[in-house]
mmCIF file with all atom_site columns, C-alpha atoms in Angstrom:
data_model
loop_
_atom_site.group_PDB
_atom_site.id
_atom_site.type_symbol
_atom_site.label_atom_id
_atom_site.label_alt_id
_atom_site.label_comp_id
_atom_site.label_asym_id
_atom_site.label_entity_id
_atom_site.label_seq_id
_atom_site.pdbx_PDB_ins_code
_atom_site.Cartn_x
_atom_site.Cartn_y
_atom_site.Cartn_z
_atom_site.occupancy
_atom_site.B_iso_or_equiv
_atom_site.pdbx_formal_charge
_atom_site.auth_seq_id
_atom_site.auth_comp_id
_atom_site.auth_asym_id
_atom_site.auth_atom_id
_atom_site.pdbx_PDB_model_num
ATOM 1   C CA . UNK A 1 1   ? 77.120  48.476 214.119 1.00 45.00 ? 178 UNK A CA 1
ATOM 2   C CA . UNK A 1 2   ? 79.278  51.567 214.573 1.00 48.00 ? 179 UNK A CA 1
ATOM 3   C CA . UNK A 1 3   ? 82.078  51.678 217.139 1.00 79.00 ? 180 UNK A CA 1
ATOM 4   C CA . UNK A 1 4   ? 80.478  52.310 220.530 1.00 90.00 ? 181 UNK A CA 1
ATOM 5   C CA . UNK A 1 5   ? 80.847  55.900 221.784 1.00 96.00 ? 182 UNK A CA 1
ATOM 6   C CA . UNK A 1 6   ? 79.980  57.652 225.051 1.00 96.00 ? 183 UNK A CA 1
ATOM 7   C CA . UNK A 1 7   ? 77.731  60.713 224.687 1.00 97.00 ? 184 UNK A CA 1
ATOM 8   C CA . UNK A 1 8   ? 76.456  63.619 226.766 1.00 97.00 ? 185 UNK A CA 1
ATOM 9   C CA . UNK A 1 9   ? 73.320  65.323 225.420 1.00 97.00 ? 186 UNK A CA 1
ATOM 10  C CA . UNK A 1 10  ? 72.467  68.974 226.138 1.00 95.00 ? 187 UNK A CA 1
ATOM 11  C CA . UNK A 1 11  ? 68.924  69.851 225.034 1.00 94.00 ? 188 UNK A CA 1
ATOM 12  C CA . UNK A 1 12  ? 66.271  71.784 226.982 1.00 91.00 ? 189 UNK A CA 1
ATOM 13  C CA . UNK A 1 13  ? 63.366  69.942 225.307 1.00 91.00 ? 190 UNK A CA 1
ATOM 14  C CA . UNK A 1 14  ? 62.894  66.812 227.417 1.00 92.00 ? 191 UNK A CA 1
ATOM 15  C CA . UNK A 1 15  ? 61.054  65.117 224.572 1.00 91.00 ? 192 UNK A CA 1
ATOM 16  C CA . UNK A 1 16  ? 63.860  65.701 222.087 1.00 91.00 ? 193 UNK A CA 1
ATOM 17  C CA . UNK A 1 17  ? 66.525  64.836 224.639 1.00 93.00 ? 194 UNK A CA 1
ATOM 18  C CA . UNK A 1 18  ? 64.864  61.517 225.345 1.00 93.00 ? 195 UNK A CA 1
ATOM 19  C CA . UNK A 1 19  ? 64.431  60.916 221.634 1.00 92.00 ? 196 UNK A CA 1
ATOM 20  C CA . UNK A 1 20  ? 68.124  61.497 220.936 1.00 94.00 ? 197 UNK A CA 1
ATOM 21  C CA . UNK A 1 21  ? 68.995  59.206 223.817 1.00 95.00 ? 198 UNK A CA 1
ATOM 22  C CA . UNK A 1 22  ? 66.797  56.448 222.398 1.00 94.00 ? 199 UNK A CA 1
ATOM 23  C CA . UNK A 1 23  ? 68.250  56.829 218.901 1.00 92.00 ? 200 UNK A CA 1
ATOM 24  C CA . UNK A 1 24  ? 71.795  56.457 220.194 1.00 95.00 ? 201 UNK A CA 1
ATOM 25  C CA . UNK A 1 25  ? 71.237  53.715 222.752 1.00 95.00 ? 202 UNK A CA 1
ATOM 26  C CA . UNK A 1 26  ? 69.264  51.655 220.213 1.00 93.00 ? 203 UNK A CA 1
ATOM 27  C CA . UNK A 1 27  ? 72.432  51.640 218.079 1.00 92.00 ? 204 UNK A CA 1
ATOM 28  C CA . UNK A 1 28  ? 74.556  50.428 220.980 1.00 93.00 ? 205 UNK A CA 1
ATOM 29  C CA . UNK A 1 29  ? 76.014  53.744 222.158 1.00 96.00 ? 206 UNK A CA 1
ATOM 30  C CA . UNK A 1 30  ? 76.061  54.965 225.762 1.00 96.00 ? 207 UNK A CA 1
ATOM 31  C CA . UNK A 1 31  ? 74.414  58.224 226.812 1.00 96.00 ? 208 UNK A CA 1
ATOM 32  C CA . UNK A 1 32  ? 76.158  58.963 230.106 1.00 96.00 ? 209 UNK A CA 1
ATOM 33  C CA . UNK A 1 33  ? 74.233  62.154 230.914 1.00 96.00 ? 210 UNK A CA 1
ATOM 34  C CA . UNK A 1 34  ? 71.468  64.449 229.669 1.00 95.00 ? 211 UNK A CA 1
ATOM 35  C CA . UNK A 1 35  ? 71.171  68.112 230.708 1.00 95.00 ? 212 UNK A CA 1
ATOM 36  C CA . UNK A 1 36  ? 68.922  71.044 229.847 1.00 92.00 ? 213 UNK A CA 1
ATOM 37  C CA . UNK A 1 37  ? 71.192  74.114 229.719 1.00 92.00 ? 214 UNK A CA 1
ATOM 38  C CA . UNK A 1 38  ? 74.719  75.247 228.915 1.00 90.00 ? 215 UNK A CA 1
ATOM 39  C CA . UNK A 1 39  ? 75.791  75.779 232.514 1.00 92.00 ? 216 UNK A CA 1
ATOM 40  C CA . UNK A 1 40  ? 74.758  72.253 233.455 1.00 94.00 ? 217 UNK A CA 1
ATOM 41  C CA . UNK A 1 41  ? 76.594  70.948 230.413 1.00 94.00 ? 218 UNK A CA 1
ATOM 42  C CA . UNK A 1 42  ? 79.902  72.556 231.399 1.00 94.00 ? 219 UNK A CA 1
ATOM 43  C CA . UNK A 1 43  ? 79.458  71.416 235.009 1.00 95.00 ? 220 UNK A CA 1
ATOM 44  C CA . UNK A 1 44  ? 78.693  67.834 233.949 1.00 96.00 ? 221 UNK A CA 1
ATOM 45  C CA . UNK A 1 45  ? 81.693  67.598 231.608 1.00 96.00 ? 222 UNK A CA 1
ATOM 46  C CA . UNK A 1 46  ? 83.975  69.060 234.281 1.00 94.00 ? 223 UNK A CA 1
ATOM 47  C CA . UNK A 1 47  ? 82.754  66.508 236.830 1.00 95.00 ? 224 UNK A CA 1
ATOM 48  C CA . UNK A 1 48  ? 83.096  63.585 234.420 1.00 95.00 ? 225 UNK A CA 1
ATOM 49  C CA . UNK A 1 49  ? 86.611  64.704 233.508 1.00 93.00 ? 226 UNK A CA 1
ATOM 50  C CA . UNK A 1 50  ? 87.492  64.884 237.196 1.00 93.00 ? 227 UNK A CA 1
ATOM 51  C CA . UNK A 1 51  ? 86.358  61.276 237.545 1.00 94.00 ? 228 UNK A CA 1
ATOM 52  C CA . UNK A 1 52  ? 88.445  60.232 234.536 1.00 93.00 ? 229 UNK A CA 1
ATOM 53  C CA . UNK A 1 53  ? 85.267  59.511 232.557 1.00 94.00 ? 230 UNK A CA 1
ATOM 54  C CA . UNK A 1 54  ? 85.280  62.236 229.906 1.00 95.00 ? 231 UNK A CA 1
ATOM 55  C CA . UNK A 1 55  ? 82.768  61.252 227.175 1.00 96.00 ? 232 UNK A CA 1
ATOM 56  C CA . UNK A 1 56  ? 83.721  60.915 223.506 1.00 96.00 ? 233 UNK A CA 1
ATOM 57  C CA . UNK A 1 57  ? 81.274  63.526 222.243 1.00 97.00 ? 234 UNK A CA 1
ATOM 58  C CA . UNK A 1 58  ? 78.769  66.171 223.355 1.00 96.00 ? 235 UNK A CA 1
ATOM 59  C CA . UNK A 1 59  ? 75.568  66.712 221.368 1.00 96.00 ? 236 UNK A CA 1
ATOM 60  C CA . UNK A 1 60  ? 74.254  70.182 222.203 1.00 94.00 ? 237 UNK A CA 1
ATOM 61  C CA . UNK A 1 61  ? 71.465  72.483 221.055 1.00 92.00 ? 238 UNK A CA 1
ATOM 62  C CA . UNK A 1 62  ? 72.727  75.931 219.959 1.00 88.00 ? 239 UNK A CA 1
ATOM 63  C CA . UNK A 1 63  ? 69.974  77.744 221.879 1.00 86.00 ? 240 UNK A CA 1
ATOM 64  C CA . UNK A 1 64  ? 69.246  76.817 225.501 1.00 86.00 ? 241 UNK A CA 1
ATOM 65  C CA . UNK A 1 65  ? 68.039  78.496 228.729 1.00 84.00 ? 242 UNK A CA 1
ATOM 66  C CA . UNK A 1 66  ? 68.027  80.973 230.214 1.00 84.00 ? 243 UNK A CA 1
ATOM 67  C CA . UNK A 1 67  ? 67.934  83.337 227.188 1.00 83.00 ? 244 UNK A CA 1
ATOM 68  C CA . UNK A 1 68  ? 67.570  80.773 224.387 1.00 82.00 ? 245 UNK A CA 1
ATOM 69  C CA . UNK A 1 69  ? 70.101  82.631 222.257 1.00 80.00 ? 246 UNK A CA 1
ATOM 70  C CA . UNK A 1 70  ? 73.585  81.160 222.150 1.00 82.00 ? 247 UNK A CA 1
ATOM 71  C CA . UNK A 1 71  ? 74.132  79.352 225.489 1.00 86.00 ? 248 UNK A CA 1
ATOM 72  C CA . UNK A 1 72  ? 74.635  75.995 223.814 1.00 86.00 ? 249 UNK A CA 1
ATOM 73  C CA . UNK A 1 73  ? 77.232  77.050 221.290 1.00 85.00 ? 250 UNK A CA 1
ATOM 74  C CA . UNK A 1 74  ? 79.031  79.160 223.881 1.00 86.00 ? 251 UNK A CA 1
ATOM 75  C CA . UNK A 1 75  ? 79.302  76.093 226.113 1.00 90.00 ? 252 UNK A CA 1
ATOM 76  C CA . UNK A 1 76  ? 80.478  74.057 223.120 1.00 88.00 ? 253 UNK A CA 1
ATOM 77  C CA . UNK A 1 77  ? 83.238  76.513 222.260 1.00 85.00 ? 254 UNK A CA 1
ATOM 78  C CA . UNK A 1 78  ? 84.340  76.650 225.927 1.00 88.00 ? 255 UNK A CA 1
ATOM 79  C CA . UNK A 1 79  ? 84.446  72.856 226.160 1.00 90.00 ? 256 UNK A CA 1
ATOM 80  C CA . UNK A 1 80  ? 86.451  72.542 222.933 1.00 85.00 ? 257 UNK A CA 1
ATOM 81  C CA . UNK A 1 81  ? 89.085  74.856 224.411 1.00 85.00 ? 258 UNK A CA 1
ATOM 82  C CA . UNK A 1 82  ? 89.154  73.127 227.790 1.00 90.00 ? 259 UNK A CA 1
ATOM 83  C CA . UNK A 1 83  ? 89.037  69.567 226.426 1.00 91.00 ? 260 UNK A CA 1
ATOM 84  C CA . UNK A 1 84  ? 90.636  69.416 222.952 1.00 85.00 ? 261 UNK A CA 1
ATOM 85  C CA . UNK A 1 85  ? 89.982  65.676 222.671 1.00 87.00 ? 262 UNK A CA 1
ATOM 86  C CA . UNK A 1 86  ? 86.216  66.051 223.248 1.00 93.00 ? 263 UNK A CA 1
ATOM 87  C CA . UNK A 1 87  ? 84.056  65.891 220.148 1.00 93.00 ? 264 UNK A CA 1
ATOM 88  C CA . UNK A 1 88  ? 81.304  68.510 219.915 1.00 93.00 ? 265 UNK A CA 1
ATOM 89  C CA . UNK A 1 89  ? 78.249  68.235 217.675 1.00 93.00 ? 266 UNK A CA 1
ATOM 90  C CA . UNK A 1 90  ? 75.808  71.150 217.845 1.00 91.00 ? 267 UNK A CA 1
ATOM 91  C CA . UNK A 1 91  ? 72.206  71.094 216.608 1.00 91.00 ? 268 UNK A CA 1
ATOM 92  C CA . UNK A 1 92  ? 70.339  74.154 215.338 1.00 86.00 ? 269 UNK A CA 1
ATOM 93  C CA . UNK A 1 93  ? 66.847  74.841 214.069 1.00 83.00 ? 270 UNK A CA 1
ATOM 94  C CA . UNK A 1 94  ? 68.209  77.171 211.393 1.00 75.00 ? 271 UNK A CA 1
ATOM 95  C CA . UNK A 1 95  ? 71.523  77.886 209.697 1.00 68.00 ? 272 UNK A CA 1
ATOM 96  C CA . UNK A 1 96  ? 73.196  80.417 211.981 1.00 69.00 ? 273 UNK A CA 1
ATOM 97  C CA . UNK A 1 97  ? 76.356  81.436 210.162 1.00 68.00 ? 274 UNK A CA 1
ATOM 98  C CA . UNK A 1 98  ? 78.014  83.255 213.050 1.00 69.00 ? 275 UNK A CA 1
ATOM 99  C CA . UNK A 1 99  ? 77.738  80.278 215.372 1.00 70.00 ? 276 UNK A CA 1
ATOM 100 C CA . UNK A 1 100 ? 78.950  77.799 212.777 1.00 70.00 ? 277 UNK A CA 1
ATOM 101 C CA . UNK A 1 101 ? 82.004  79.940 211.998 1.00 70.00 ? 278 UNK A CA 1
ATOM 102 C CA . UNK A 1 102 ? 82.768  80.437 215.708 1.00 72.00 ? 279 UNK A CA 1
ATOM 103 C CA . UNK A 1 103 ? 82.603  76.708 216.340 1.00 74.00 ? 280 UNK A CA 1
ATOM 104 C CA . UNK A 1 104 ? 84.948  76.003 213.436 1.00 71.00 ? 281 UNK A CA 1
ATOM 105 C CA . UNK A 1 105 ? 87.439  78.700 214.421 1.00 66.00 ? 282 UNK A CA 1
ATOM 106 C CA . UNK A 1 106 ? 89.261  76.570 216.976 1.00 59.00 ? 283 UNK A CA 1
ATOM 107 C CA . UNK A 1 107 ? 90.714  73.093 216.608 1.00 58.00 ? 284 UNK A CA 1
ATOM 108 C CA . UNK A 1 108 ? 89.835  71.401 213.317 1.00 58.00 ? 285 UNK A CA 1
ATOM 109 C CA . UNK A 1 109 ? 89.146  67.983 214.841 1.00 75.00 ? 286 UNK A CA 1
ATOM 110 C CA . UNK A 1 110 ? 85.960  66.537 216.321 1.00 87.00 ? 287 UNK A CA 1
ATOM 111 C CA . UNK A 1 111 ? 83.421  69.184 215.368 1.00 88.00 ? 288 UNK A CA 1
ATOM 112 C CA . UNK A 1 112 ? 79.953  69.035 213.834 1.00 88.00 ? 289 UNK A CA 1
ATOM 113 C CA . UNK A 1 113 ? 77.060  71.376 213.059 1.00 87.00 ? 290 UNK A CA 1
ATOM 114 C CA . UNK A 1 114 ? 73.733  69.867 211.949 1.00 89.00 ? 291 UNK A CA 1
ATOM 115 C CA . UNK A 1 115 ? 70.225  71.190 211.494 1.00 88.00 ? 292 UNK A CA 1
ATOM 116 C CA . UNK A 1 116 ? 67.680  69.492 213.740 1.00 86.00 ? 293 UNK A CA 1
ATOM 117 C CA . UNK A 1 117 ? 65.780  68.205 210.727 1.00 83.00 ? 294 UNK A CA 1
ATOM 118 C CA . UNK A 1 118 ? 68.772  65.963 210.055 1.00 79.00 ? 295 UNK A CA 1
ATOM 119 C CA . UNK A 1 119 ? 67.991  63.996 213.243 1.00 82.00 ? 296 UNK A CA 1
ATOM 120 C CA . UNK A 1 120 ? 65.042  62.456 211.431 1.00 81.00 ? 297 UNK A CA 1
ATOM 121 C CA . UNK A 1 121 ? 67.527  60.770 209.093 1.00 85.00 ? 298 UNK A CA 1
ATOM 122 C CA . UNK A 1 122 ? 68.536  58.404 211.859 1.00 88.00 ? 299 UNK A CA 1
ATOM 123 C CA . UNK A 1 123 ? 71.443  56.614 210.253 1.00 88.00 ? 300 UNK A CA 1
ATOM 124 C CA . UNK A 1 124 ? 73.046  59.843 208.989 1.00 87.00 ? 301 UNK A CA 1
ATOM 125 C CA . UNK A 1 125 ? 72.626  61.470 212.399 1.00 91.00 ? 302 UNK A CA 1
ATOM 126 C CA . UNK A 1 126 ? 74.145  58.537 214.307 1.00 92.00 ? 303 UNK A CA 1
ATOM 127 C CA . UNK A 1 127 ? 76.972  58.274 211.759 1.00 91.00 ? 304 UNK A CA 1
ATOM 128 C CA . UNK A 1 128 ? 77.678  62.002 212.317 1.00 91.00 ? 305 UNK A CA 1
ATOM 129 C CA . UNK A 1 129 ? 77.823  61.522 216.095 1.00 94.00 ? 306 UNK A CA 1
ATOM 130 C CA . UNK A 1 130 ? 80.289  58.650 215.705 1.00 94.00 ? 307 UNK A CA 1
ATOM 131 C CA . UNK A 1 131 ? 82.411  60.537 213.148 1.00 91.00 ? 308 UNK A CA 1
ATOM 132 C CA . UNK A 1 132 ? 82.712  63.584 215.423 1.00 93.00 ? 309 UNK A CA 1
ATOM 133 C CA . UNK A 1 133 ? 83.453  61.359 218.449 1.00 94.00 ? 310 UNK A CA 1
ATOM 134 C CA . UNK A 1 134 ? 86.327  59.828 216.490 1.00 91.00 ? 311 UNK A CA 1
ATOM 135 C CA . UNK A 1 135 ? 87.821  63.217 215.611 1.00 89.00 ? 312 UNK A CA 1
ATOM 136 C CA . UNK A 1 136 ? 86.135  63.782 212.244 1.00 86.00 ? 313 UNK A CA 1
ATOM 137 C CA . UNK A 1 137 ? 83.942  66.555 210.898 1.00 85.00 ? 314 UNK A CA 1
ATOM 138 C CA . UNK A 1 138 ? 80.195  66.575 210.261 1.00 85.00 ? 315 UNK A CA 1
ATOM 139 C CA . UNK A 1 139 ? 78.668  69.682 208.685 1.00 82.00 ? 316 UNK A CA 1
ATOM 140 C CA . UNK A 1 140 ? 75.069  69.867 207.502 1.00 81.00 ? 317 UNK A CA 1
ATOM 141 C CA . UNK A 1 141 ? 74.769  70.367 203.719 1.00 77.00 ? 318 UNK A CA 1
ATOM 142 C CA . UNK A 1 142 ? 72.615  73.467 204.309 1.00 77.00 ? 319 UNK A CA 1
ATOM 143 C CA . UNK A 1 143 ? 75.272  74.949 206.587 1.00 72.00 ? 320 UNK A CA 1
ATOM 144 C CA . UNK A 1 144 ? 77.962  74.213 204.033 1.00 69.00 ? 321 UNK A CA 1
ATOM 145 C CA . UNK A 1 145 ? 75.889  75.708 201.203 1.00 68.00 ? 322 UNK A CA 1
ATOM 146 C CA . UNK A 1 146 ? 75.337  78.976 203.081 1.00 68.00 ? 323 UNK A CA 1
ATOM 147 C CA . UNK A 1 147 ? 78.897  79.366 204.277 1.00 62.00 ? 324 UNK A CA 1
ATOM 148 C CA . UNK A 1 148 ? 80.378  78.420 200.945 1.00 56.00 ? 325 UNK A CA 1
ATOM 149 C CA . UNK A 1 149 ? 77.981  80.738 199.150 1.00 58.00 ? 326 UNK A CA 1
ATOM 150 C CA . UNK A 1 150 ? 79.496  83.609 201.114 1.00 55.00 ? 327 UNK A CA 1
ATOM 151 C CA . UNK A 1 151 ? 83.050  82.443 200.532 1.00 48.00 ? 328 UNK A CA 1
ATOM 152 C CA . UNK A 1 152 ? 82.576  82.261 196.765 1.00 49.00 ? 329 UNK A CA 1
ATOM 153 C CA . UNK A 1 153 ? 82.815  86.034 196.754 1.00 45.00 ? 330 UNK A CA 1
ATOM 154 C CA . UNK A 1 154 ? 86.425  85.756 197.845 1.00 53.00 ? 331 UNK A CA 1
ATOM 155 C CA . UNK A 1 155 ? 89.363  85.452 195.470 1.00 57.00 ? 332 UNK A CA 1
ATOM 156 C CA . UNK A 1 156 ? 91.234  82.781 197.452 1.00 65.00 ? 333 UNK A CA 1
ATOM 157 C CA . UNK A 1 157 ? 89.084  80.048 195.857 1.00 72.00 ? 334 UNK A CA 1
ATOM 158 C CA . UNK A 1 158 ? 88.932  81.556 192.397 1.00 75.00 ? 335 UNK A CA 1
ATOM 159 C CA . UNK A 1 159 ? 91.278  78.896 191.053 1.00 81.00 ? 336 UNK A CA 1
ATOM 160 C CA . UNK A 1 160 ? 88.971  76.001 191.837 1.00 86.00 ? 337 UNK A CA 1
ATOM 161 C CA . UNK A 1 161 ? 86.792  74.567 189.105 1.00 89.00 ? 338 UNK A CA 1
ATOM 162 C CA . UNK A 1 162 ? 83.040  74.127 189.663 1.00 89.00 ? 339 UNK A CA 1
ATOM 163 C CA . UNK A 1 163 ? 83.581  70.372 190.132 1.00 92.00 ? 340 UNK A CA 1
ATOM 164 C CA . UNK A 1 164 ? 86.372  70.970 192.655 1.00 91.00 ? 341 UNK A CA 1
ATOM 165 C CA . UNK A 1 165 ? 84.061  73.316 194.574 1.00 87.00 ? 342 UNK A CA 1
ATOM 166 C CA . UNK A 1 166 ? 81.424  70.589 194.578 1.00 89.00 ? 343 UNK A CA 1
ATOM 167 C CA . UNK A 1 167 ? 83.926  68.012 195.845 1.00 91.00 ? 344 UNK A CA 1
ATOM 168 C CA . UNK A 1 168 ? 85.108  70.417 198.559 1.00 88.00 ? 345 UNK A CA 1
ATOM 169 C CA . UNK A 1 169 ? 81.503  71.052 199.611 1.00 84.00 ? 346 UNK A CA 1
ATOM 170 C CA . UNK A 1 170 ? 81.021  67.309 200.118 1.00 87.00 ? 347 UNK A CA 1
ATOM 171 C CA . UNK A 1 171 ? 84.319  67.079 201.979 1.00 85.00 ? 348 UNK A CA 1
ATOM 172 C CA . UNK A 1 172 ? 82.975  69.771 204.300 1.00 80.00 ? 349 UNK A CA 1
ATOM 173 C CA . UNK A 1 173 ? 80.036  67.510 205.112 1.00 77.00 ? 350 UNK A CA 1
ATOM 174 C CA . UNK A 1 174 ? 82.563  64.967 206.367 1.00 77.00 ? 351 UNK A CA 1
ATOM 175 C CA . UNK A 1 175 ? 82.252  62.524 203.465 1.00 82.00 ? 352 UNK A CA 1
ATOM 176 C CA . UNK A 1 176 ? 85.002  60.147 202.455 1.00 85.00 ? 353 UNK A CA 1
ATOM 177 C CA . UNK A 1 177 ? 86.381  59.967 198.932 1.00 90.00 ? 354 UNK A CA 1
ATOM 178 C CA . UNK A 1 178 ? 84.346  56.836 198.272 1.00 91.00 ? 355 UNK A CA 1
ATOM 179 C CA . UNK A 1 179 ? 81.149  58.491 199.499 1.00 89.00 ? 356 UNK A CA 1
ATOM 180 C CA . UNK A 1 180 ? 81.846  61.524 197.303 1.00 92.00 ? 357 UNK A CA 1
ATOM 181 C CA . UNK A 1 181 ? 82.413  59.253 194.304 1.00 93.00 ? 358 UNK A CA 1
ATOM 182 C CA . UNK A 1 182 ? 79.034  57.588 194.896 1.00 92.00 ? 359 UNK A CA 1
ATOM 183 C CA . UNK A 1 183 ? 77.305  60.933 195.266 1.00 90.00 ? 360 UNK A CA 1
ATOM 184 C CA . UNK A 1 184 ? 78.780  62.334 192.059 1.00 93.00 ? 361 UNK A CA 1
ATOM 185 C CA . UNK A 1 185 ? 78.626  59.018 190.192 1.00 93.00 ? 362 UNK A CA 1
ATOM 186 C CA . UNK A 1 186 ? 82.311  59.064 189.317 1.00 93.00 ? 363 UNK A CA 1
ATOM 187 C CA . UNK A 1 187 ? 85.255  56.784 190.089 1.00 93.00 ? 364 UNK A CA 1
ATOM 188 C CA . UNK A 1 188 ? 87.245  56.909 193.316 1.00 93.00 ? 365 UNK A CA 1
ATOM 189 C CA . UNK A 1 189 ? 90.277  57.805 191.215 1.00 92.00 ? 366 UNK A CA 1
ATOM 190 C CA . UNK A 1 190 ? 88.521  60.847 189.761 1.00 93.00 ? 367 UNK A CA 1
ATOM 191 C CA . UNK A 1 191 ? 87.675  62.082 193.254 1.00 94.00 ? 368 UNK A CA 1
ATOM 192 C CA . UNK A 1 192 ? 91.241  61.530 194.449 1.00 92.00 ? 369 UNK A CA 1
ATOM 193 C CA . UNK A 1 193 ? 92.465  63.655 191.522 1.00 93.00 ? 370 UNK A CA 1
ATOM 194 C CA . UNK A 1 194 ? 90.034  66.453 192.368 1.00 92.00 ? 371 UNK A CA 1
ATOM 195 C CA . UNK A 1 195 ? 91.056  66.350 196.029 1.00 91.00 ? 372 UNK A CA 1
ATOM 196 C CA . UNK A 1 196 ? 94.751  66.490 195.107 1.00 90.00 ? 373 UNK A CA 1
ATOM 197 C CA . UNK A 1 197 ? 94.073  69.496 192.864 1.00 90.00 ? 374 UNK A CA 1
ATOM 198 C CA . UNK A 1 198 ? 92.183  71.220 195.681 1.00 89.00 ? 375 UNK A CA 1
ATOM 199 C CA . UNK A 1 199 ? 95.111  70.715 198.066 1.00 86.00 ? 376 UNK A CA 1
ATOM 200 C CA . UNK A 1 200 ? 97.520  72.014 195.465 1.00 85.00 ? 377 UNK A CA 1
ATOM 201 C CA . UNK A 1 201 ? 95.483  75.109 194.607 1.00 84.00 ? 378 UNK A CA 1
ATOM 202 C CA . UNK A 1 202 ? 94.923  75.962 198.284 1.00 82.00 ? 379 UNK A CA 1
ATOM 203 C CA . UNK A 1 203 ? 98.641  75.593 199.036 1.00 77.00 ? 380 UNK A CA 1
ATOM 204 C CA . UNK A 1 204 ? 98.273  72.599 201.368 1.00 76.00 ? 381 UNK A CA 1
ATOM 205 C CA . UNK A 1 205 ? 101.433 70.492 201.234 1.00 68.00 ? 382 UNK A CA 1
ATOM 206 C CA . UNK A 1 206 ? 102.030 66.841 202.029 1.00 68.00 ? 383 UNK A CA 1
ATOM 207 C CA . UNK A 1 207 ? 103.530 67.930 205.344 1.00 57.00 ? 384 UNK A CA 1
ATOM 208 C CA . UNK A 1 208 ? 100.048 68.894 206.547 1.00 50.00 ? 385 UNK A CA 1
ATOM 209 C CA . UNK A 1 209 ? 99.202  65.196 206.656 1.00 51.00 ? 386 UNK A CA 1
ATOM 210 C CA . UNK A 1 210 ? 95.677  63.911 207.227 1.00 52.00 ? 387 UNK A CA 1
ATOM 211 C CA . UNK A 1 211 ? 94.552  67.353 208.390 1.00 64.00 ? 388 UNK A CA 1
ATOM 212 C CA . UNK A 1 212 ? 94.705  68.708 204.861 1.00 76.00 ? 389 UNK A CA 1
ATOM 213 C CA . UNK A 1 213 ? 91.025  67.805 204.333 1.00 77.00 ? 390 UNK A CA 1
ATOM 214 C CA . UNK A 1 214 ? 89.904  69.835 207.304 1.00 73.00 ? 391 UNK A CA 1
ATOM 215 C CA . UNK A 1 215 ? 92.355  72.646 206.525 1.00 73.00 ? 392 UNK A CA 1
ATOM 216 C CA . UNK A 1 216 ? 90.904  72.831 203.021 1.00 79.00 ? 393 UNK A CA 1
ATOM 217 C CA . UNK A 1 217 ? 87.366  73.077 204.395 1.00 76.00 ? 394 UNK A CA 1
ATOM 218 C CA . UNK A 1 218 ? 88.373  75.732 206.921 1.00 73.00 ? 395 UNK A CA 1
ATOM 219 C CA . UNK A 1 219 ? 90.110  77.727 204.186 1.00 71.00 ? 396 UNK A CA 1
ATOM 220 C CA . UNK A 1 220 ? 86.858  77.585 202.255 1.00 69.00 ? 397 UNK A CA 1
ATOM 221 C CA . UNK A 1 221 ? 84.660  78.607 205.184 1.00 66.00 ? 398 UNK A CA 1
ATOM 222 C CA . UNK A 1 222 ? 86.907  81.309 206.626 1.00 61.00 ? 399 UNK A CA 1
ATOM 223 C CA . UNK A 1 223 ? 88.052  82.942 203.404 1.00 56.00 ? 400 UNK A CA 1
#
């Protein structure tokens, strides 16, 4: 059982909103509110914050009423600026590069971007919600692949080996060193060496502390 987190869900499809609520509550988490548009999301978070009951994480659809374009991600970006400690996980039907980049442009903590198809993989989805609530990062592999495919054209990452790029891609999905080792069928020590080389080649010093992982990913995505 994961650590219990408090969640607000913003999704205009009542069926999907109820489904997400059931997935999370069945795993012991608390869904404190469910809303159907970006304006209601911002209002709800503001009210909860005023009551001293700010949730741990918001799960929001990128596209919501009234125009079904970018209301969800706009609300998410606004909330991240107003409440830096609030985790934000956005869901999208397709990889929308502009929105993913915009979401990642602010604070490097507590952010996630998943395709809706990932919700069907219940454990991975719930793990992502918890990870973002706890200040981590959760990026869909398809999102990472598209953004990193663009960044490969840039020289800033030219010094990375193919294996280091692969490791960094898995880091961008929010995976731990142990999880990366299992995925690549290598030892934890080998992954640690690759990660150290990535930090070195991207100019991330020890003084950057635990944020070096996220800084490395952001360097990759924003290059």
